[in-house]
PDB file of C-alpha atoms and ligand atoms in Angstrom:
ATOM      1  CA  MET A1417      50.234 -46.276  30.100  1.00 97.00           C
ATOM      2  CA  ILE A1418      49.815 -48.983  32.770  1.00 98.00           C
ATOM      3  CA  LEU A1419      49.356 -52.525  31.498  1.00 98.00           C
ATOM      4  CA  SER A1420      47.219 -54.814  33.643  1.00 99.00           C
ATOM      5  CA  PRO A1421      47.564 -58.408  32.448  1.00 98.00           C
ATOM      6  CA  SER A1422      44.374 -60.448  32.786  1.00 98.00           C
ATOM      7  CA  LEU A1423      44.970 -63.660  34.688  1.00 98.00           C
ATOM      8  CA  LEU A1424      42.054 -65.155  32.813  1.00 98.00           C
ATOM      9  CA  SER A1425      44.523 -66.164  30.082  1.00 98.00           C
ATOM     10  CA  SER A1426      47.226 -67.332  32.463  1.00 98.00           C
ATOM     11  CA  ASP A1427      47.865 -70.904  33.647  1.00 98.00           C
ATOM     12  CA  PHE A1428      45.394 -71.293  36.619  1.00 98.00           C
ATOM     13  CA  GLY A1429      47.381 -74.333  37.783  1.00 98.00           C
ATOM     14  CA  ARG A1430      50.457 -72.147  38.403  1.00 98.00           C
ATOM     15  CA  LEU A1431      48.953 -68.795  39.578  1.00 98.00           C
ATOM     16  CA  ALA A1432      51.713 -68.163  42.163  1.00 98.00           C
ATOM     17  CA  GLU A1433      54.397 -68.648  39.510  1.00 98.00           C
ATOM     18  CA  GLU A1434      52.519 -66.590  37.014  1.00 98.00           C
ATOM     19  CA  LEU A1435      52.344 -63.685  39.500  1.00 98.00           C
ATOM     20  CA  ALA A1436      56.044 -63.963  40.284  1.00 98.00           C
ATOM     21  CA  ALA A1437      56.860 -63.947  36.603  1.00 98.00           C
ATOM     22  CA  LEU A1438      54.780 -60.770  36.125  1.00 98.00           C
ATOM     23  CA  GLU A1439      56.667 -59.064  38.911  1.00 98.00           C
ATOM     24  CA  GLU A1440      60.026 -60.157  37.456  1.00 98.00           C
ATOM     25  CA  GLY A1441      58.924 -58.871  34.069  1.00 97.00           C
ATOM     26  CA  GLY A1442      58.433 -55.387  35.556  1.00 98.00           C
ATOM     27  CA  LEU A1443      54.630 -55.295  35.670  1.00 98.00           C
ATOM     28  CA  SER A1444      53.027 -53.368  38.516  1.00 98.00           C
ATOM     29  CA  TRP A1445      49.353 -54.249  38.110  1.00 99.00           C
ATOM     30  CA  VAL A1446      47.507 -57.532  37.663  1.00 99.00           C
ATOM     31  CA  HIS A1447      43.842 -57.942  36.578  1.00 99.00           C
ATOM     32  CA  TRP A1448      41.591 -60.520  38.351  1.00 99.00           C
ATOM     33  CA  ASP A1449      38.450 -61.441  36.432  1.00 98.00           C
ATOM     34  CA  VAL A1450      35.811 -62.621  38.891  1.00 99.00           C
ATOM     35  CA  MET A1451      32.825 -64.233  37.212  1.00 98.00           C
ATOM     36  CA  ASP A1452      29.741 -65.751  38.922  1.00 98.00           C
ATOM     37  CA  GLY A1453      27.969 -67.668  36.112  1.00 98.00           C
ATOM     38  CA  LEU A1454      24.993 -65.213  36.385  1.00 98.00           C
ATOM     39  CA  PHE A1455      26.117 -61.755  35.368  1.00 98.00           C
ATOM     40  CA  VAL A1456      28.324 -63.491  32.770  1.00 98.00           C
ATOM     41  CA  PRO A1457      28.096 -67.144  31.629  1.00 98.00           C
ATOM     42  CA  ASN A1458      31.560 -68.077  32.896  1.00 97.00           C
ATOM     43  CA  ILE A1459      32.699 -68.907  36.439  1.00 98.00           C
ATOM     44  CA  THR A1460      36.275 -68.118  37.608  1.00 98.00           C
ATOM     45  CA  VAL A1461      37.743 -67.424  41.055  1.00 98.00           C
ATOM     46  CA  GLY A1462      36.519 -65.820  44.274  1.00 98.00           C
ATOM     47  CA  PRO A1463      37.998 -64.108  47.344  1.00 98.00           C
ATOM     48  CA  LEU A1464      39.541 -67.273  48.778  1.00 98.00           C
ATOM     49  CA  VAL A1465      41.803 -67.720  45.790  1.00 98.00           C
ATOM     50  CA  ILE A1466      42.717 -63.968  45.751  1.00 98.00           C
ATOM     51  CA  LYS A1467      43.497 -64.038  49.411  1.00 98.00           C
ATOM     52  CA  ALA A1468      45.805 -67.040  49.021  1.00 98.00           C
ATOM     53  CA  LEU A1469      47.697 -65.382  46.262  1.00 98.00           C
ATOM     54  CA  ARG A1470      47.852 -61.972  48.008  1.00 98.00           C
ATOM     55  CA  LYS A1471      50.400 -63.460  50.364  1.00 97.00           C
ATOM     56  CA  ARG A1472      52.624 -64.336  47.300  1.00 97.00           C
ATOM     57  CA  SER A1473      52.528 -61.089  45.432  1.00 98.00           C
ATOM     58  CA  LYS A1474      53.204 -57.341  45.766  1.00 98.00           C
ATOM     59  CA  LEU A1475      51.461 -56.493  42.575  1.00 98.00           C
ATOM     60  CA  PHE A1476      48.531 -53.988  42.535  1.00 99.00           C
ATOM     61  CA  PHE A1477      45.481 -56.291  42.567  1.00 99.00           C
ATOM     62  CA  ASP A1478      42.964 -54.809  40.060  1.00 99.00           C
ATOM     63  CA  VAL A1479      39.800 -56.832  40.792  1.00 99.00           C
ATOM     64  CA  HIS A1480      37.122 -56.770  38.123  1.00 99.00           C
ATOM     65  CA  LEU A1481      33.875 -58.099  39.541  1.00 99.00           C
ATOM     66  CA  MET A1482      31.587 -59.543  36.924  1.00 99.00           C
ATOM     67  CA  ILE A1483      29.001 -60.684  39.467  1.00 98.00           C
ATOM     68  CA  GLU A1484      25.392 -59.878  40.262  1.00 98.00           C
ATOM     69  CA  ARG A1485      24.765 -57.586  43.183  1.00 98.00           C
ATOM     70  CA  PRO A1486      28.447 -57.142  44.034  1.00 98.00           C
ATOM     71  CA  GLU A1487      27.526 -55.214  47.196  1.00 98.00           C
ATOM     72  CA  ARG A1488      27.084 -58.649  48.865  1.00 98.00           C
ATOM     73  CA  TYR A1489      30.834 -59.395  48.634  1.00 98.00           C
ATOM     74  CA  LEU A1490      32.678 -56.107  48.767  1.00 98.00           C
ATOM     75  CA  GLY A1491      34.057 -56.705  52.294  1.00 98.00           C
ATOM     76  CA  GLU A1492      35.352 -60.166  51.328  1.00 98.00           C
ATOM     77  CA  PHE A1493      37.185 -58.930  48.248  1.00 99.00           C
ATOM     78  CA  VAL A1494      38.793 -55.994  50.137  1.00 99.00           C
ATOM     79  CA  ASP A1495      39.658 -58.379  52.988  1.00 98.00           C
ATOM     80  CA  ALA A1496      41.193 -60.743  50.422  1.00 98.00           C
ATOM     81  CA  GLY A1497      43.656 -57.990  49.428  1.00 98.00           C
ATOM     82  CA  ALA A1498      42.080 -56.202  46.451  1.00 99.00           C
ATOM     83  CA  ASP A1499      43.766 -52.855  45.987  1.00 99.00           C
ATOM     84  CA  LEU A1500      41.067 -51.748  43.567  1.00 99.00           C
ATOM     85  CA  VAL A1501      37.510 -53.112  43.308  1.00 99.00           C
ATOM     86  CA  CYS A1502      35.558 -52.564  40.085  1.00 99.00           C
ATOM     87  CA  VAL A1503      31.832 -53.177  39.994  1.00 99.00           C
ATOM     88  CA  HIS A1504      29.619 -53.276  36.911  1.00 99.00           C
ATOM     89  CA  ALA A1505      27.035 -50.477  36.704  1.00 98.00           C
ATOM     90  CA  GLU A1506      24.638 -53.053  35.228  1.00 98.00           C
ATOM     91  CA  ALA A1507      24.958 -55.467  38.181  1.00 98.00           C
ATOM     92  CA  THR A1508      23.634 -53.300  41.009  1.00 98.00           C
ATOM     93  CA  ALA A1509      20.624 -51.091  41.616  1.00 98.00           C
ATOM     94  CA  HIS A1510      22.654 -48.867  43.984  1.00 98.00           C
ATOM     95  CA  LEU A1511      25.888 -47.938  42.292  1.00 98.00           C
ATOM     96  CA  ASP A1512      26.644 -44.936  44.460  1.00 98.00           C
ATOM     97  CA  ARG A1513      26.235 -47.024  47.593  1.00 98.00           C
ATOM     98  CA  ALA A1514      28.591 -49.770  46.273  1.00 98.00           C
ATOM     99  CA  VAL A1515      31.248 -47.246  45.269  1.00 98.00           C
ATOM    100  CA  SER A1516      31.112 -45.451  48.634  1.00 98.00           C
ATOM    101  CA  GLU A1517      31.333 -48.775  50.422  1.00 98.00           C
ATOM    102  CA  ILE A1518      34.463 -49.815  48.518  1.00 99.00           C
ATOM    103  CA  ALA A1519      36.123 -46.525  49.543  1.00 98.00           C
ATOM    104  CA  ARG A1520      34.949 -46.907  53.094  1.00 98.00           C
ATOM    105  CA  LEU A1521      36.496 -50.335  53.257  1.00 98.00           C
ATOM    106  CA  GLY A1522      39.810 -48.901  52.208  1.00 98.00           C
ATOM    107  CA  ALA A1523      40.088 -49.983  48.521  1.00 99.00           C
ATOM    108  CA  LYS A1524      40.031 -47.841  45.378  1.00 99.00           C
ATOM    109  CA  PRO A1525      36.599 -47.723  43.827  1.00 99.00           C
ATOM    110  CA  ALA A1526      35.978 -48.304  40.093  1.00 99.00           C
ATOM    111  CA  VAL A1527      32.953 -48.802  37.850  1.00 99.00           C
ATOM    112  CA  ALA A1528      32.884 -50.941  34.695  1.00 99.00           C
ATOM    113  CA  LEU A1529      30.489 -50.255  31.766  1.00 99.00           C
ATOM    114  CA  ASN A1530      29.441 -52.868  29.246  1.00 98.00           C
ATOM    115  CA  PRO A1531      29.950 -51.864  25.626  1.00 98.00           C
ATOM    116  CA  SER A1532      26.359 -50.610  25.102  1.00 98.00           C
ATOM    117  CA  THR A1533      26.015 -48.860  28.495  1.00 98.00           C
ATOM    118  CA  PRO A1534      26.096 -45.042  28.096  1.00 98.00           C
ATOM    119  CA  LEU A1535      28.548 -42.887  30.020  1.00 98.00           C
ATOM    120  CA  ASP A1536      25.712 -40.952  31.737  1.00 98.00           C
ATOM    121  CA  VAL A1537      25.648 -43.737  34.327  1.00 98.00           C
ATOM    122  CA  VAL A1538      28.957 -42.537  35.821  1.00 98.00           C
ATOM    123  CA  GLU A1539      28.623 -38.806  35.074  1.00 97.00           C
ATOM    124  CA  TYR A1540      27.742 -37.716  38.606  1.00 97.00           C
ATOM    125  CA  LEU A1541      29.928 -40.380  40.230  1.00 98.00           C
ATOM    126  CA  LEU A1542      33.191 -39.472  38.468  1.00 98.00           C
ATOM    127  CA  PRO A1543      34.683 -37.450  41.361  1.00 98.00           C
ATOM    128  CA  LYS A1544      34.300 -40.518  43.653  1.00 98.00           C
ATOM    129  CA  LEU A1545      35.956 -42.919  41.203  1.00 98.00           C
ATOM    130  CA  HIS A1546      39.581 -43.924  40.997  1.00 98.00           C
ATOM    131  CA  MET A1547      38.902 -45.505  37.608  1.00 99.00           C
ATOM    132  CA  VAL A1548      36.218 -46.176  34.995  1.00 99.00           C
ATOM    133  CA  LEU A1549      36.496 -49.368  33.014  1.00 99.00           C
ATOM    134  CA  ILE A1550      35.237 -49.173  29.438  1.00 98.00           C
ATOM    135  CA  MET A1551      34.564 -52.752  28.285  1.00 98.00           C
ATOM    136  CA  SER A1552      35.549 -53.213  24.652  1.00 98.00           C
ATOM    137  CA  VAL A1553      34.037 -56.714  24.479  1.00 98.00           C
ATOM    138  CA  ASN A1554      30.976 -58.227  26.025  1.00 98.00           C
ATOM    139  CA  PRO A1555      32.340 -59.574  29.345  1.00 98.00           C
ATOM    140  CA  GLY A1556      32.637 -63.240  30.073  1.00 98.00           C
ATOM    141  CA  PHE A1557      35.417 -64.602  27.989  1.00 97.00           C
ATOM    142  CA  GLY A1558      38.960 -63.900  26.845  1.00 97.00           C
ATOM    143  CA  GLY A1559      40.068 -63.837  23.258  1.00 98.00           C
ATOM    144  CA  GLN A1560      37.205 -61.866  21.772  1.00 98.00           C
ATOM    145  CA  SER A1561      37.444 -59.087  19.168  1.00 97.00           C
ATOM    146  CA  PHE A1562      37.651 -55.427  20.070  1.00 98.00           C
ATOM    147  CA  ILE A1563      34.348 -53.560  19.476  1.00 98.00           C
ATOM    148  CA  PRO A1564      35.426 -50.421  17.494  1.00 97.00           C
ATOM    149  CA  TYR A1565      32.680 -48.000  18.792  1.00 98.00           C
ATOM    150  CA  CYS A1566      34.253 -48.218  22.209  1.00 98.00           C
ATOM    151  CA  LEU A1567      36.978 -45.862  20.991  1.00 98.00           C
ATOM    152  CA  ASP A1568      34.253 -43.100  20.768  1.00 98.00           C
ATOM    153  CA  LYS A1569      33.256 -43.826  24.328  1.00 98.00           C
ATOM    154  CA  VAL A1570      36.831 -43.443  25.590  1.00 98.00           C
ATOM    155  CA  ARG A1571      37.189 -40.162  23.693  1.00 98.00           C
ATOM    156  CA  ALA A1572      34.020 -38.816  25.294  1.00 98.00           C
ATOM    157  CA  LEU A1573      34.996 -39.987  28.790  1.00 98.00           C
ATOM    158  CA  ARG A1574      38.464 -38.479  28.348  1.00 98.00           C
ATOM    159  CA  ALA A1575      36.851 -35.112  27.534  1.00 98.00           C
ATOM    160  CA  MET A1576      34.564 -35.443  30.537  1.00 98.00           C
ATOM    161  CA  VAL A1577      37.448 -36.204  32.894  1.00 98.00           C
ATOM    162  CA  ASN A1578      39.660 -33.418  31.537  1.00 98.00           C
ATOM    163  CA  GLU A1579      36.954 -30.792  31.467  1.00 98.00           C
ATOM    164  CA  ARG A1580      36.377 -31.318  35.161  1.00 97.00           C
ATOM    165  CA  GLY A1581      40.003 -31.381  36.077  1.00 98.00           C
ATOM    166  CA  LEU A1582      39.700 -34.907  37.555  1.00 98.00           C
ATOM    167  CA  SER A1583      42.346 -37.593  37.794  1.00 97.00           C
ATOM    168  CA  THR A1584      39.970 -40.562  37.287  1.00 98.00           C
ATOM    169  CA  LEU A1585      41.810 -43.268  35.354  1.00 98.00           C
ATOM    170  CA  ILE A1586      40.319 -44.734  32.165  1.00 98.00           C
ATOM    171  CA  GLN A1587      40.793 -48.447  31.672  1.00 98.00           C
ATOM    172  CA  MET A1588      39.947 -50.532  28.563  1.00 98.00           C
ATOM    173  CA  ASP A1589      39.393 -54.262  28.762  1.00 98.00           C
ATOM    174  CA  GLY A1590      38.796 -56.761  25.914  1.00 98.00           C
ATOM    175  CA  GLY A1591      40.531 -57.341  22.619  1.00 98.00           C
ATOM    176  CA  VAL A1592      43.523 -55.174  23.522  1.00 98.00           C
ATOM    177  CA  THR A1593      46.663 -56.093  21.540  1.00 98.00           C
ATOM    178  CA  VAL A1594      50.136 -54.715  20.720  1.00 98.00           C
ATOM    179  CA  GLU A1595      48.614 -53.650  17.388  1.00 97.00           C
ATOM    180  CA  ASN A1596      45.779 -51.497  18.752  1.00 97.00           C
ATOM    181  CA  CYS A1597      47.224 -50.252  22.087  1.00 97.00           C
ATOM    182  CA  GLY A1598      48.776 -47.194  20.468  1.00 97.00           C
ATOM    183  CA  GLU A1599      45.381 -45.981  19.300  1.00 97.00           C
ATOM    184  CA  LEU A1600      43.785 -46.756  22.656  1.00 98.00           C
ATOM    185  CA  THR A1601      46.256 -44.634  24.568  1.00 97.00           C
ATOM    186  CA  ARG A1602      45.967 -41.870  21.954  1.00 97.00           C
ATOM    187  CA  VAL A1603      42.155 -41.608  22.442  1.00 97.00           C
ATOM    188  CA  GLY A1604      42.677 -41.378  26.212  1.00 98.00           C
ATOM    189  CA  ALA A1605      42.976 -44.739  27.895  1.00 98.00           C
ATOM    190  CA  ASP A1606      45.419 -44.849  30.900  1.00 98.00           C
ATOM    191  CA  VAL A1607      45.239 -48.495  31.871  1.00 98.00           C
ATOM    192  CA  LEU A1608      45.008 -51.338  29.367  1.00 98.00           C
ATOM    193  CA  VAL A1609      44.008 -54.887  30.263  1.00 99.00           C
ATOM    194  CA  SER A1610      45.271 -57.667  28.085  1.00 98.00           C
ATOM    195  CA  GLY A1611      44.637 -61.342  28.508  1.00 98.00           C
ATOM    196  CA  SER A1612      45.184 -63.544  25.497  1.00 98.00           C
ATOM    197  CA  ALA A1613      47.525 -61.158  23.599  1.00 98.00           C
ATOM    198  CA  PHE A1614      49.736 -60.834  26.627  1.00 98.00           C
ATOM    199  CA  PHE A1615      49.977 -64.358  28.036  1.00 98.00           C
ATOM    200  CA  SER A1616      50.342 -66.103  24.676  1.00 98.00           C
ATOM    201  CA  CYS A1617      53.759 -64.452  24.109  1.00 97.00           C
ATOM    202  CA  PRO A1618      56.206 -65.057  27.009  1.00 97.00           C
ATOM    203  CA  PRO A1619      58.650 -63.981  28.357  1.00 98.00           C
ATOM    204  CA  TYR A1620      56.375 -61.446  30.099  1.00 98.00           C
ATOM    205  CA  GLY A1621      59.079 -58.746  30.474  1.00 98.00           C
ATOM    206  CA  GLN A1622      59.575 -58.617  26.749  1.00 98.00           C
ATOM    207  CA  ARG A1623      55.835 -58.689  26.081  1.00 98.00           C
ATOM    208  CA  HIS A1624      55.322 -55.814  28.545  1.00 98.00           C
ATOM    209  CA  ASP A1625      58.095 -53.817  26.755  1.00 98.00           C
ATOM    210  CA  ALA A1626      56.410 -54.478  23.368  1.00 98.00           C
ATOM    211  CA  PHE A1627      53.087 -53.106  24.707  1.00 98.00           C
ATOM    212  CA  LEU A1628      54.794 -50.054  26.205  1.00 98.00           C
ATOM    213  CA  ALA A1629      56.742 -49.327  23.021  1.00 97.00           C
ATOM    214  CA  ALA A1630      53.631 -49.707  20.838  1.00 97.00           C
ATOM    215  CA  ALA A1631      51.646 -47.518  23.132  1.00 96.00           C
ATOM    216  CA  ALA A1632      54.278 -44.813  22.982  1.00 93.00           C
ATOM    217  CA  GLU A1633      54.527 -44.976  19.208  1.00 83.00           C
ATOM    218  CA  GLY A1634      50.798 -45.188  18.560  1.00 60.00           C
ATOM    219  CA  PRO A1635      49.371 -43.393  15.528  1.00 54.00           C
ATOM    220  CA  GLY A1636      49.455 -39.686  16.220  1.00 48.00           C
ATOM    221  CA  ALA A1637      51.517 -40.138  19.381  1.00 47.00           C
TER     222      ALA A1637
HETATM  223  C1  DX5 B2044      36.453 -60.368  29.753  1.00 82.49           C
HETATM  224  C2  DX5 B2044      37.474 -59.962  30.805  1.00 82.49           C
HETATM  225  C3  DX5 B2044      38.783 -59.587  30.275  1.00 82.49           C
HETATM  226  C4  DX5 B2044      39.455 -60.619  29.443  1.00 82.49           C
HETATM  227  C5  DX5 B2044      40.302 -59.922  28.364  1.00 82.49           C
HETATM  228  O1  DX5 B2044      35.215 -60.547  30.321  1.00 82.49           O
HETATM  229  O2  DX5 B2044      36.969 -58.904  31.590  1.00 82.49           O
HETATM  230  O3  DX5 B2044      39.618 -59.088  31.290  1.00 82.49           O
HETATM  231  O4  DX5 B2044      40.328 -61.432  30.188  1.00 82.49           O
HETATM  232  O5  DX5 B2044      40.813 -60.902  27.618  1.00 82.49           O
HETATM  233  P1  DX5 B2044      41.386 -60.540  26.133  1.00 82.49           P
HETATM  234  O6  DX5 B2044      42.516 -59.535  26.366  1.00 82.49           O
HETATM  235  O7  DX5 B2044      41.854 -61.874  25.658  1.00 82.49           O
HETATM  236  O8  DX5 B2044      40.268 -59.941  25.350  1.00 82.49           O
HETATM  237 ZN1   ZN B2045      38.427 -57.958  33.033  1.00 82.49          ZN
END
């Protein structure tokens, strides 16, 4: 299991120090939540901030775009140093084009699905995708409760990926905690995003270890 801490719950006044602390804690990924105030009600950071922090960090930048018509900004986010760019299926009329463009620009393409969006949307795209993000809350805010039916979605996606012999990663984002991460990995998630449950319990190295141990010992593991 890869843990990708969501900076949304970090101290935005000390982002460089937060990134350094994650690296020191043994994390390899970090999750950037980009919000535009249109696709979701909240507004966070854009490519300028990511680019400034790229110079300060070797972490894998997992960039979750919660913005309308993300195709307008793909070049800017890749140029800013995103290693992976994840676009919402609900935010663009031309998902295949956006995914192909992310790959052409040299980043890893991913697609996010809101809780109620069916898996069919990514069915034909799967071979092109490095990762599918299954949202387990309605995007926009940290600290919300996990929506239980999203477990069924991950099970179904896991089966789809395995049946086709693909290596597409499955990520879950929203309401992920030490308590539920065992079950999430057991149903097939590879990458877990955690914001509030991660950043509220420093030091980050110990918190990372707690997530990894709980994921390994999950029910049925
Ligand atoms: C929600 C974001 C998440 C959020 C998760 O729109 O995409 O990444 O930060 O926060 P928690 O882990 O607190 O639910
Ligand atoms: Zn996110």
